[in-house]
Amino acid sequence: MKKGIVNYSLMHPKTVFLVLLLLVAVLGAMIPRIHIDTDPENMLSADNPQRLLHNEIKQRFNLYDMIVVGVVNNTDSNGIFNPATLANIVELSKGIEKLDGVIRQDMMTLQNVDNISQEGPGSIRFQWMMQSAPDSAAEAALIKEAVHRLPLLKNTLVSDDNQAAGIYIPIVAKDESHRISQEIEALIAQLPASRDEFHITGLPVAEDTFGVEMFKQMAISAPAAGLVIFILLLFFFRSAALVTAPMLMAMATVIITMGLLIGTGHTVHIMSSMIPIFLMPIAVVDSVHLLSEFADRYRPGDDPKKTVRGIMEHLFTPMLYTSVTSAVGFLSLAFTPIPPVQTFGLFVAFGIFLAFALTVTFIPAYIAALPERTLIKMSESRKKHLSDDKDHSPLAVSLRAIGKKSIAWATPLLLLFTAIVGISLYGIQQIQINDNPVKWFEEKHKIRIADKVLNQHFAGTYNAFLVLNKNGTATAMEQYRSETDKILAVSEDHIQQKWQQIFRKAIDDDFSVTLQNLSLAIDEQLFEDEDSTALWEALLDKTEQSASDYKYFSQPEALAYTEELQAALLESGYVGKSNGLPDLVKTVYRELQ
C-alpha cells in the first residue's frame, strides 16, 4: 500500500497539488466564519452541575458580571470628597449608563446609590446619595458623612481612607467587557484635567482582555514560528526550493485543520487558538527526515523518483509510528470533561495525521516536480557546506569527546541525574495553582496595576455570592395543607371542591409563590362567595401567616445566624468585607430609633 501511495504521488504530482489546493481553498474559506470565545466559564460543559447551579443563582437573584472602575485621589486632604472629583464621578457615571451592554438600573455608584435616613420619628427616607455633583466643599462633606453612616457602602463604594471611590458596572455578557472597558477609557479621557487617577479592573475585564491579547499573540507567534523554522531549514539544507516544500505543507495543515474546526461549528476558544503553533513544528518533523535523507543520497545524474522510493521504503513505517503515537497522546485529551480541551486534542491529532499523509504524498510529488537543475544546485550547495572529512567535522569531534567523558564519568553522572530527579520530585510538590486571571498579566500591565491599587484601598475587588437556602419546603407545604384541611373540615362539599381547584391553579415549585397565588385567589373569592366570607377569611389569614412564617431569612433567628456567619467569614482572613441582610436591617432599625 505504501509503495502505491508513493508511486502515485511521484507519477501524478499535478493531481496531488490540485487536490491539496482544493482542500485548502474550500476549508480556508470557512476561517472568516470564526466565532471566538474568550470566556473561561465555557471550559465547563453546558450540563456541568456547578455551572447549572451558578446560572440558576445568577438568574434567581439577577446577578451579573461586574466591571469595577476605581477613582483615586491621593492629593486632596478630603480624598475623593471634593467638588471636582465628585463631579468627575457623576459625569463618568452618566456616560457609562449610556454604553451598550451596561445594566443601567443595577449600576452602583455615588450618583445613584440610596441614602437611608430618618424622615421623622418612626419613618424612613430613601433618596439619591448624590444625584448631582456638589457645588461646595461643605456639600461634599455632607455626602461624606452620609456615606460613612451606611455600613453597606463603607469600604465597598468608598474606601476607609476616603481616597478612593468605586463604580460597579454590571454588564449583559462577559465577552462584552473588553469593549466596554475600552469605551470607559475613552470617557475618562474626555473628563476635565484633574488629579484623579482612574483604574479599571474586575474578573470579566481580566478574562476577556486576556483572551483578546492571547489571540493577538497567537496571530503573531504562529507566523513567527514558521519563519524561524524556515530559516533553520534553509541553514541546514542550503536550498530555498527544497525547504519550501515542508513550509507549504505545514501551512496547508494549519489552514485545513482550522478550517475544518470552524466549518464544523466549533468556537475557537483560548485552547483552540494554540492549535496552529502546535501544528507548525509538528507538521515538518517527518518531512525533515525525508528531505535530509534525500539531500544526503541524491547526486547529479540520479533519478530523483528512484531516490525517493528508496528513502520511503525504510522511512515510511518509522514516520507512521511517530505520527500515530503523537496523535494518540493528543487524542487522550478527548476523555477530559472540558470541551475546549477535547476540541484541542481532537484537532491537533487530526492535524498530525494530515501532516503524515501530506509528507508521504505532497513531499514526493514536490520533489518529482522540481527541475533537474534545481536538484543539481541543491546537491552542489550542500556538498560545498559539508566537510569532506565527516570524521573530523566539529560536530563529530564534539560527539566523540562527549562519548568518552560519559563513559569515564559514568558513576558521577548517574549520581548527578539521580540528584536532579530527587530535586524535581520535591519541586513538583511545591507547585502552587493560581487561577486568578489578573495574575496572568505582567506586573506593569494596567489591569494588574488597577487590581493592586484598588485592593489596597478597598476590602476587595472580587465578589463571591453565598446563597443560603431554608430546608423543609415540603414540610411547610404539608403543614399548610394540614391546617387548611382543619379549617375546611366543617365546610360544604362545593367549597371544598372550589378550594381544590384554586389550589391546583396556584401550585408552584416555589412554595412562597404558591402562597402568593393563593392569597390573590382567596381575595377574589371573598367577593364572589359572600355567604362563606368567614371561611374564606380564615383561609386567607392562615395563608398570610404561613407566608410570613415561610420568609425565614427575615426572622430574628435567621438574621442572627447570618450575622454570625458574616463575622466568621471576616475572621477567616479570606474575606475583606461582607454585606448581608442584617446590615440593611440594622441600618433601617437605627434610623427608625
XYZ file of C-alpha atoms in Angstrom:
593
model
C 0.000 0.000 0.000
C 2.784 2.410 0.897
C 4.502 1.776 -2.444
C 1.252 2.511 -4.272
C 0.761 5.813 -2.438
C 4.341 6.964 -3.028
C 4.397 5.837 -6.682
C 1.099 7.593 -7.426
C 2.385 10.819 -5.873
C 5.631 10.630 -7.838
C 3.894 9.885 -11.152
C 0.966 12.319 -10.735
C 2.294 15.375 -8.870
C -0.175 17.766 -10.512
C -3.124 15.713 -9.249
C -1.687 15.796 -5.721
C -1.195 19.577 -5.949
C -4.733 20.101 -7.263
C -6.374 18.009 -4.519
C -4.378 19.815 -1.825
C -5.187 23.201 -3.341
C -8.908 22.393 -3.380
C -8.811 21.300 0.264
C -7.000 24.480 1.280
C -9.386 26.677 -0.730
C -12.621 25.038 0.494
C -11.700 24.744 4.171
C -9.761 28.001 4.192
C -12.960 29.738 3.095
C -14.503 28.643 6.407
C -11.990 30.579 8.504
C -13.707 34.006 8.104
C -16.761 32.443 9.811
C -14.714 32.148 13.002
C -16.512 32.641 16.335
C -14.087 33.487 19.141
C -14.892 32.521 22.718
C -12.727 34.031 25.469
C -14.946 33.050 28.414
C -13.157 30.622 30.804
C -16.598 29.604 32.098
C -17.073 27.698 28.845
C -14.237 25.396 29.860
C -17.027 23.554 31.686
C -19.639 21.615 29.741
C -23.116 23.127 29.492
C -24.592 20.378 31.693
C -21.945 20.614 34.427
C -23.787 20.679 37.814
C -21.715 23.557 39.177
C -22.296 25.611 36.049
C -26.047 24.901 36.097
C -26.223 25.955 39.752
C -24.178 29.081 39.004
C -26.502 30.098 36.166
C -29.604 29.322 38.229
C -28.430 31.551 41.092
C -27.483 34.385 38.719
C -30.939 34.260 37.167
C -32.732 33.942 40.517
C -31.030 36.961 42.090
C -30.443 38.990 38.891
C -26.671 38.796 39.278
C -24.363 39.990 36.506
C -20.654 40.022 35.793
C -19.195 43.247 37.111
C -16.622 45.749 35.873
C -15.044 47.881 38.599
C -13.858 51.429 37.928
C -11.824 52.963 40.731
C -11.405 56.720 41.168
C -8.422 57.549 43.383
C -7.351 60.937 44.764
C -4.271 60.838 46.988
C -3.534 64.567 46.875
C -6.614 66.300 48.258
C -6.916 66.382 52.058
C -10.542 65.251 51.707
C -9.658 62.489 49.262
C -12.421 61.951 46.728
C -14.837 64.119 48.722
C -14.055 67.323 46.869
C -16.322 69.005 44.292
C -14.028 68.340 41.307
C -13.627 64.588 41.937
C -17.311 64.099 42.739
C -18.207 65.996 39.553
C -15.975 63.584 37.591
C -17.715 60.610 39.217
C -21.145 61.966 38.267
C -20.067 62.777 34.697
C -18.382 59.405 34.220
C -21.342 57.508 35.708
C -23.763 59.246 33.345
C -21.565 58.357 30.389
C -21.232 54.709 31.429
C -25.009 54.382 31.810
C -25.401 55.113 28.085
C -22.995 52.398 26.920
C -24.408 49.341 25.150
C -24.180 46.214 27.277
C -24.381 48.000 30.640
C -27.235 47.115 33.045
C -28.014 50.740 33.875
C -30.560 50.143 36.653
C -28.176 47.937 38.640
C -25.112 50.199 38.494
C -23.675 51.059 41.895
C -22.085 54.489 42.189
C -22.282 57.503 44.476
C -24.552 59.112 41.914
C -27.391 56.584 42.096
C -26.995 54.657 45.374
C -29.652 55.040 48.080
C -29.055 57.153 51.163
C -31.089 55.795 54.107
C -32.040 58.407 56.676
C -34.798 59.219 59.150
C -37.726 61.167 57.719
C -39.217 61.605 61.140
C -39.923 59.546 64.261
C -40.740 56.011 63.141
C -40.318 56.686 59.397
C -37.524 56.110 56.882
C -36.490 58.132 53.859
C -34.714 56.702 50.808
C -33.157 59.259 48.458
C -30.270 59.523 45.993
C -26.902 59.871 47.658
C -25.603 62.291 45.033
C -27.855 62.816 42.033
C -25.805 65.888 41.050
C -22.295 66.994 41.919
C -21.895 69.266 44.979
C -21.058 72.917 44.399
C -19.003 73.401 47.547
C -16.722 71.611 49.985
C -19.463 71.819 52.622
C -21.883 69.879 50.418
C -19.160 67.321 49.678
C -18.619 66.927 53.428
C -22.325 66.134 53.902
C -22.062 63.375 51.294
C -19.004 62.015 53.106
C -20.899 61.934 56.412
C -23.870 60.157 54.808
C -21.663 57.508 53.202
C -19.871 56.662 56.436
C -23.205 56.174 58.207
C -24.074 53.313 55.878
C -22.136 50.064 56.520
C -23.264 48.691 53.155
C -21.254 51.400 51.367
C -18.254 51.800 53.656
C -15.121 50.223 52.168
C -17.224 48.997 49.262
C -18.282 52.147 47.449
C -15.829 54.431 49.263
C -12.591 53.343 50.931
C -11.974 53.771 54.644
C -9.230 56.310 53.925
C -11.627 58.341 51.697
C -9.029 58.317 48.917
C -10.904 56.001 46.542
C -14.439 55.551 45.228
C -15.749 52.677 43.189
C -18.149 52.456 40.290
C -19.584 48.947 39.951
C -20.862 48.274 36.436
C -22.964 45.147 35.728
C -22.793 44.006 32.103
C -25.050 41.796 29.984
C -22.291 39.392 28.909
C -18.736 38.674 29.958
C -17.427 38.799 26.371
C -18.540 42.446 26.166
C -16.233 43.513 28.995
C -13.136 44.298 26.901
C -15.111 46.511 24.530
C -16.931 48.242 27.376
C -13.672 48.827 29.256
C -12.195 50.438 26.135
C -15.228 52.736 25.839
C -14.944 53.641 29.532
C -11.311 54.615 28.962
C -12.476 56.879 26.139
C -14.997 58.511 28.507
C -12.277 59.033 31.122
C -10.070 60.736 28.517
C -12.852 63.265 27.891
C -13.127 64.309 31.555
C -11.638 67.663 32.651
C -7.991 67.524 33.679
C -7.681 66.711 37.388
C -5.508 64.978 39.953
C -7.782 61.938 39.929
C -6.466 58.529 38.937
C -8.769 56.067 37.179
C -8.360 52.306 37.246
C -10.454 49.640 35.517
C -10.434 46.055 36.748
C -12.697 43.127 37.586
C -12.602 39.452 36.661
C -14.612 39.764 33.421
C -12.242 42.506 32.187
C -9.197 40.407 33.031
C -10.626 37.257 31.422
C -11.862 38.929 28.242
C -8.762 41.101 27.823
C -6.531 38.079 28.298
C -8.487 36.229 25.620
C -8.212 39.141 23.187
C -4.482 39.559 23.778
C -3.967 35.788 23.608
C -5.479 35.682 20.120
C -3.308 38.615 19.062
C -0.207 36.809 20.328
C -1.184 33.625 18.519
C -1.626 35.638 15.305
C 1.962 36.829 15.727
C 3.553 33.716 17.223
C 2.375 31.155 14.638
C 3.834 33.022 11.611
C 6.942 33.839 13.664
C 7.396 30.149 14.468
C 7.010 29.327 10.782
C 9.655 31.925 9.859
C 12.125 30.553 12.424
C 11.573 27.000 11.164
C 12.089 28.148 7.574
C 15.368 29.914 8.451
C 16.678 26.847 10.298
C 15.755 24.521 7.438
C 17.392 26.892 4.975
C 20.552 26.887 7.110
C 20.618 23.076 7.228
C 19.712 22.270 3.610
C 21.071 25.360 1.788
C 18.222 25.170 -0.746
C 15.234 27.507 -0.640
C 13.433 25.437 -3.285
C 13.769 22.269 -1.226
C 12.735 23.676 2.176
C 9.746 25.449 0.652
C 8.030 22.036 0.469
C 7.695 21.406 4.232
C 6.689 25.040 4.820
C 3.894 24.819 2.243
C 2.848 21.528 3.776
C 2.788 22.994 7.304
C 0.734 25.986 6.148
C -1.713 23.676 4.380
C -2.011 21.523 7.508
C -2.833 24.533 9.684
C -5.343 26.023 7.211
C -7.157 22.714 6.613
C -7.304 21.845 10.328
C -8.528 25.272 11.473
C -10.954 25.476 8.539
C -12.410 22.091 9.481
C -12.687 23.134 13.140
C -14.543 26.337 12.290
C -16.576 24.797 9.483
C -17.924 22.079 11.783
C -19.376 24.747 14.077
C -16.773 24.743 16.849
C -15.991 28.022 18.569
C -12.331 28.971 18.769
C -11.521 29.042 22.457
C -8.226 30.117 24.011
C -7.096 26.468 23.830
C -8.060 26.151 20.166
C -6.121 29.301 19.295
C -2.913 27.397 20.138
C -3.510 24.673 17.533
C -1.563 26.472 14.726
C 1.553 26.981 16.838
C 1.456 23.305 17.866
C 0.957 22.021 14.333
C 3.529 24.253 12.651
C 6.621 22.448 14.068
C 4.944 19.029 14.335
C 3.953 19.094 10.654
C 7.532 19.465 9.380
C 9.125 16.791 11.588
C 8.619 13.804 9.270
C 9.370 15.809 6.138
C 12.724 16.897 7.639
C 13.726 13.218 7.933
C 12.681 12.607 4.355
C 14.426 15.682 2.953
C 17.579 15.041 4.975
C 17.872 11.529 3.548
C 17.175 12.809 0.054
C 19.773 15.581 0.312
C 22.385 13.063 1.527
C 21.638 10.423 -1.114
C 20.904 12.415 -4.245
C 23.774 13.015 -6.664
C 23.665 14.788 -10.035
C 22.503 12.327 -12.662
C 20.484 10.205 -10.249
C 16.773 9.606 -10.807
C 15.078 11.656 -8.010
C 11.990 9.410 -8.123
C 14.070 6.299 -7.573
C 15.898 8.009 -4.709
C 12.619 8.956 -3.057
C 11.276 5.401 -3.441
C 14.371 4.006 -1.738
C 14.084 6.500 1.138
C 10.367 5.908 1.664
C 10.995 2.148 1.726
C 12.629 2.363 5.150
C 11.245 5.715 6.476
C 7.540 5.153 5.876
C 6.980 2.839 8.864
C 9.016 4.850 11.439
C 7.261 8.066 10.353
C 3.881 6.336 10.650
C 4.671 5.100 14.167
C 5.868 8.510 15.399
C 2.756 10.168 13.944
C 0.420 7.594 15.489
C 1.998 7.824 18.953
C 1.961 11.641 18.880
C -1.654 11.711 17.698
C -2.758 9.198 20.343
C -1.194 11.400 23.023
C -3.347 14.328 21.940
C -6.402 12.109 21.364
C -6.272 11.154 25.041
C -7.402 14.722 25.777
C -10.776 13.776 24.277
C -11.519 11.932 27.525
C -11.224 15.048 29.688
C -14.509 16.634 30.894
C -13.507 20.016 29.461
C -14.984 20.686 25.972
C -12.317 23.159 24.704
C -9.559 20.739 25.758
C -11.376 17.915 23.968
C -11.595 20.027 20.803
C -7.923 20.961 21.095
C -6.820 17.326 21.446
C -9.018 16.017 18.617
C -7.983 18.603 16.061
C -4.267 18.536 16.892
C -4.430 14.753 16.451
C -6.213 15.256 13.122
C -3.523 17.740 12.078
C -0.772 15.239 12.910
C -2.389 12.526 10.773
C -2.921 15.064 7.999
C 0.730 16.132 8.168
C 1.821 12.496 7.836
C -0.482 11.988 4.849
C 0.938 15.092 3.158
C 4.505 14.003 3.975
C 4.088 10.749 2.032
C 2.151 12.355 -0.837
C 2.882 16.059 -1.237
C 6.638 15.925 -0.464
C 7.390 13.142 -3.020
C 5.179 14.940 -5.582
C 7.012 18.214 -4.917
C 10.450 16.604 -5.337
C 9.301 14.887 -8.544
C 8.142 18.244 -9.919
C 11.442 20.061 -9.235
C 13.581 20.778 -12.324
C 16.826 18.793 -12.570
C 18.930 21.980 -12.454
C 17.393 22.888 -9.084
C 18.255 19.470 -7.668
C 21.830 19.702 -9.009
C 22.231 23.162 -7.493
C 20.925 21.845 -4.165
C 23.366 18.935 -4.202
C 26.375 21.112 -5.045
C 25.461 23.718 -2.420
C 25.063 21.071 0.280
C 28.336 19.403 -0.696
C 30.115 22.750 -0.513
C 28.955 23.430 3.043
C 29.568 19.920 4.361
C 33.038 18.800 5.352
C 34.547 16.211 3.024
C 36.062 14.532 6.042
C 32.987 13.920 8.191
C 35.043 12.193 10.872
C 36.889 15.459 11.622
C 33.934 17.866 11.465
C 33.293 19.991 14.584
C 30.128 18.025 15.351
C 31.860 14.658 15.039
C 34.764 15.770 17.235
C 32.481 17.132 19.960
C 30.295 13.991 19.968
C 33.344 11.727 20.350
C 34.572 13.843 23.264
C 31.185 13.729 24.977
C 31.021 9.956 24.497
C 34.435 9.398 26.093
C 33.650 11.641 29.066
C 30.287 9.945 29.593
C 31.957 6.537 29.857
C 34.789 7.787 32.056
C 32.429 9.661 34.421
C 29.597 7.139 34.402
C 29.134 6.891 38.183
C 29.240 10.669 38.922
C 26.840 11.320 36.044
C 24.366 8.740 37.322
C 24.553 10.258 40.810
C 24.041 13.726 39.321
C 20.962 12.643 37.371
C 19.569 10.878 40.460
C 20.008 14.094 42.466
C 18.267 16.100 39.740
C 15.320 13.687 39.767
C 15.108 13.963 43.559
C 15.131 17.764 43.429
C 12.488 17.659 40.692
C 10.210 15.428 42.769
C 10.492 17.906 45.638
C 9.833 20.791 43.265
C 6.664 19.150 41.933
C 5.266 19.103 45.471
C 5.833 22.872 45.735
C 3.609 23.696 42.748
C 1.107 26.430 43.557
C -2.006 26.740 41.412
C -3.151 30.302 40.748
C -6.245 30.611 38.573
C -6.645 34.362 39.099
C -6.766 35.799 35.540
C -5.340 39.108 36.776
C -2.096 37.301 37.632
C -1.783 36.149 34.007
C -0.660 39.666 33.069
C 2.801 41.072 33.693
C 3.170 43.325 36.719
C 3.315 46.519 34.644
C 0.047 45.797 32.829
C -2.681 48.354 33.554
C -5.135 45.678 34.726
C -2.563 44.291 37.184
C -1.804 47.795 38.473
C -5.522 48.617 38.814
C -6.112 45.413 40.765
C -3.232 46.155 43.139
C -4.194 49.795 43.734
C -7.899 49.152 44.329
C -7.281 46.201 46.613
C -5.031 48.440 48.712
C -7.868 50.930 49.170
C -10.931 48.670 49.299
C -11.887 45.473 51.095
C -11.522 43.696 47.748
C -12.491 43.890 44.078
C -13.722 40.308 43.647
C -17.275 39.377 44.590
C -18.401 35.997 45.854
C -22.084 35.338 46.499
C -23.000 32.923 49.263
C -26.587 31.681 48.917
C -28.407 30.301 51.957
C -31.398 28.026 51.470
C -34.010 27.062 54.032
C -34.679 23.338 54.065
C -38.121 21.953 54.737
C -40.242 23.330 51.862
C -42.081 20.007 51.644
C -42.692 20.031 55.404
C -44.035 23.588 55.265
C -46.368 22.614 52.436
C -47.628 19.585 54.340
C -48.198 21.651 57.472
C -50.098 24.279 55.500
C -52.310 21.648 53.860
C -52.982 20.049 57.210
C -54.056 23.330 58.818
C -56.232 24.395 55.868
C -57.877 20.940 55.885
C -58.893 21.552 59.520
C -60.486 24.874 58.532
C -62.320 23.240 55.631
C -63.403 20.187 57.630
C -66.741 21.803 58.595
C -67.382 23.377 55.173
C -69.775 22.194 52.488
C -68.636 19.959 49.614
C -68.866 22.655 46.919
C -66.497 24.893 48.931
C -64.012 22.077 49.327
C -64.180 21.386 45.570
C -63.668 25.072 44.846
C -60.662 25.118 47.177
C -59.105 22.153 45.359
C -59.498 23.964 42.024
C -57.911 27.123 43.446
C -55.036 25.150 44.961
C -54.270 23.260 41.723
C -54.040 26.527 39.779
C -51.892 28.209 42.447
C -49.328 25.425 42.888
C -45.705 26.307 42.025
C -42.263 24.794 42.631
C -41.550 27.750 44.912
C -43.803 27.496 47.987
C -43.679 31.264 48.537
C -45.075 31.780 45.026
C -47.792 29.214 45.762
C -48.824 31.144 48.872
C -48.819 34.408 46.942
C -51.041 32.916 44.246
C -53.392 31.511 46.889
C -53.704 34.883 48.643
C -54.781 36.561 45.400
C -57.252 33.777 44.560
C -58.801 33.753 48.059
C -59.105 37.532 47.997
C -61.114 37.296 44.776
C -63.257 34.524 46.263
C -64.247 36.792 49.163
C -66.142 38.987 46.702
C -67.701 36.082 44.784
C -68.886 33.963 47.728
C -70.300 36.383 50.312
C -72.216 33.586 52.064
C -68.952 31.944 53.190
C -66.974 35.075 53.977
C -65.865 33.870 57.429
C -64.436 30.654 55.986
C -62.523 32.384 53.191
C -61.200 34.974 55.640
C -59.912 32.186 57.866
C -58.140 30.624 54.858
C -56.701 33.996 53.894
C -55.411 34.613 57.438
C -53.775 31.186 57.527
C -52.216 31.742 54.066
C -50.787 35.145 55.012
C -49.499 33.759 58.316
C -47.821 30.858 56.501
C -46.279 33.278 54.001
C -44.902 35.340 56.863
C -43.548 32.250 58.644
C -42.016 30.959 55.407
C -39.900 34.127 54.983
C -37.316 32.523 57.191
C -34.402 34.834 56.466
C -36.278 37.925 57.652
C -36.907 36.345 61.043
C -34.714 37.242 64.061
C -33.078 33.831 64.488
C -32.124 33.678 60.784
C -30.765 37.238 60.842
C -28.702 36.401 63.928
C -27.323 33.282 62.235
C -26.427 35.225 59.082
C -24.678 37.891 61.155
C -22.618 35.224 62.934
C -21.729 33.705 59.560
C -20.538 37.106 58.271
C -18.385 37.538 61.372
C -16.859 34.083 60.881
C -16.043 34.897 57.241
C -14.210 38.060 58.290
C -12.262 36.168 60.947
C -11.166 33.596 58.357
C -8.833 36.118 56.734
C -10.004 35.229 53.235
C -12.763 37.843 53.087
C -12.217 41.606 53.171
C -15.832 42.504 53.825
C -19.292 41.005 53.575
C -22.673 42.637 53.023
C -25.833 40.863 54.067
C -29.449 41.405 55.040
C -28.537 42.013 58.725
C -26.537 45.111 57.712
C -29.564 46.611 55.994
C -31.962 45.677 58.803
C -29.692 47.181 61.461
C -29.274 50.382 59.448
C -33.020 50.808 58.990
C -33.653 49.996 62.653
C -31.060 52.567 63.737
C -32.719 55.287 61.656
C -36.173 54.336 62.962
C -34.928 54.822 66.511
